[in-house]
Amino acid sequence: MNTSAFSAVKLAPSDPILGLTELYKSDTNPDKVNLGVGVYYDDNGSVPLLECVQAAETVLVAKRAARAYQPIDGNARYNNLVQALLLGTESKVLSTNRMISAQTLGGTGALKIGADFLKQVVKCTDIWISNPSWANHRGIFENAGLKVNTYPYYDAESRGIAFEEMLATLKTLPRQSVVLLHACCHNPTGADLSREQWRLVLDVVVEQDLIPFLDIAYQGFGDSIEEDGYVVRLFAETCSSLLISNSFSKSFSLYGERIGGLSVVSSTDEESLRVQSQIKRLIRSNYSNPPIYSGALVETVLASPELRAQWELELQAMRERIKLMRSALSENVSSKSGIDFSFITEQRGMFSYSGLTREQVVKLREDYSIYAVESGRICVAALNNSNISLVSEAIANVVD
Ligand code: LMR
């Protein structure tokens, strides 16, 4: 053997979210529950294969299409459907060709290409993300070479938004700073700004000439596809420079298919073409072009009025089941522990910032085989009628 080039390689820390799934899988307790990763499970504890997706699969299999390379930025029809989903079909931004979109490898892929674009092409040096934010945001932007800073977001005391502090910090940012905002169903807290607060944030973005990057990974898990798209439409109508990453992992239950999109709004159609050329260059040197299958599934559903209507119903059912679980968890834990847990019903999307401390999270894992993120984030979408009593009891015991 020749000398190892890897002898000094250090062991990387395990991922705070996906690393938990690895631990969970190796746990032999039959009553184990994974509240770690953001995945929607149905009431039987399974990741659903949506009926609209099954119907789209039947259509695709019957086509027996060859697998040539896709364009660098993916399937054009898919990209148009993504744009309509984000901005609506009447959008002036779309009719004036000021937004380009590219099919990406999930929302993470969109964030990565967007980060490369900001660093390498726009020459940005810093980004501001919420405190707290999705654990992977920091890694993605740091890997792209951006310095990651935070703005205040969550107030643990009131279990709400530290809005004054957030706004005050945004007002101090240098012009052309990049600000990452969660357009709905904030991950990890489940605490969203009101529409009035969003308008105030937009005013600061405009006054300070900031570059907003909207991450929308949970569209449809708050109120509806339409209502959850409010912030994206609001910003697109006003901003001359805007990035949007969207994901279909959750809303189509296509986690393992890695399907999402990066959209960029520019100030003119001509500027948009130049931006598009750079996005394509970055994709080409990252992974060449995206896979066919996942984009074709989403395209088939969104392009068919029947399948699209079915999708909205299935999404509504997921959203309503999560809300039921929020109520059940809140009632059970409140009555068992005597501590008011009603805040859980006010949070939105898949997650709840439960207020559990790191020690309580470790106790849940070690004593009950219930896995949660160390920040206290729990995935309410993993609760069901079979595990809700056990989880409520365990949480009530560890907070006692
Ligand atoms: C999560 O926050 O758990 C999800 O977005 C899955 C992931 O990749 O972290």
PDB file of C-alpha atoms and ligand atoms in Angstrom, residues 15 17-18 36-39 108 134-136 187 217-218 250 258 351 377, ligand 1:
ATOM      1  CA  ASP A  15     -25.650  16.017  11.130  1.00  0.00           C
ATOM      2  CA  ILE A  17     -31.056  16.413  11.886  1.00  0.00           C
ATOM      3  CA  LEU A  18     -30.217  13.530   9.520  1.00  0.00           C
ATOM      4  CA  GLY A  36     -36.300  14.734  14.483  1.00  0.00           C
ATOM      5  CA  VAL A  37     -36.353  15.077  10.722  1.00  0.00           C
ATOM      6  CA  GLY A  38     -38.981  17.210   8.977  1.00  0.00           C
ATOM      7  CA  VAL A  39     -40.970  14.501   7.269  1.00  0.00           C
ATOM      8  CA  THR A 108     -31.131  22.483  -0.679  1.00  0.00           C
ATOM      9  CA  TRP A 134     -32.737  25.558   9.687  1.00  0.00           C
ATOM     10  CA  ALA A 135     -29.471  23.936  10.798  1.00  0.00           C
ATOM     11  CA  ASN A 136     -28.295  23.366   7.212  1.00  0.00           C
ATOM     12  CA  ASN A 187     -38.100  26.109  10.383  1.00  0.00           C
ATOM     13  CA  ALA A 217     -39.976  24.667   1.608  1.00  0.00           C
ATOM     14  CA  TYR A 218     -43.391  24.205   3.247  1.00  0.00           C
ATOM     15  CA  LYS A 250     -42.793  17.917   1.685  1.00  0.00           C
ATOM     16  CA  ARG A 258     -34.769  15.763  -4.647  1.00  0.00           C
ATOM     17  CA  PHE A 351     -42.377  22.031  13.402  1.00  0.00           C
ATOM     18  CA  ARG A 377     -37.505  21.342  17.691  1.00  0.00           C
TER      19      ARG A 377
HETATM   20  C1  LMR B   1     -35.661  19.297   8.257  1.00  0.00           C
HETATM   21  O1  LMR B   1     -35.480  20.471   8.595  1.00  0.00           O
HETATM   22  O2  LMR B   1     -35.719  18.364   9.064  1.00  0.00           O
HETATM   23  C2  LMR B   1     -35.844  18.978   6.799  1.00  0.00           C
HETATM   24  O3  LMR B   1     -35.759  20.129   6.029  1.00  0.00           O
HETATM   25  C3  LMR B   1     -34.954  17.886   6.326  1.00  0.00           C
HETATM   26  C4  LMR B   1     -33.512  18.284   6.247  1.00  0.00           C
HETATM   27  O4  LMR B   1     -32.912  18.084   5.187  1.00  0.00           O
HETATM   28  O5  LMR B   1     -32.952  18.770   7.233  1.00  0.00           O
END
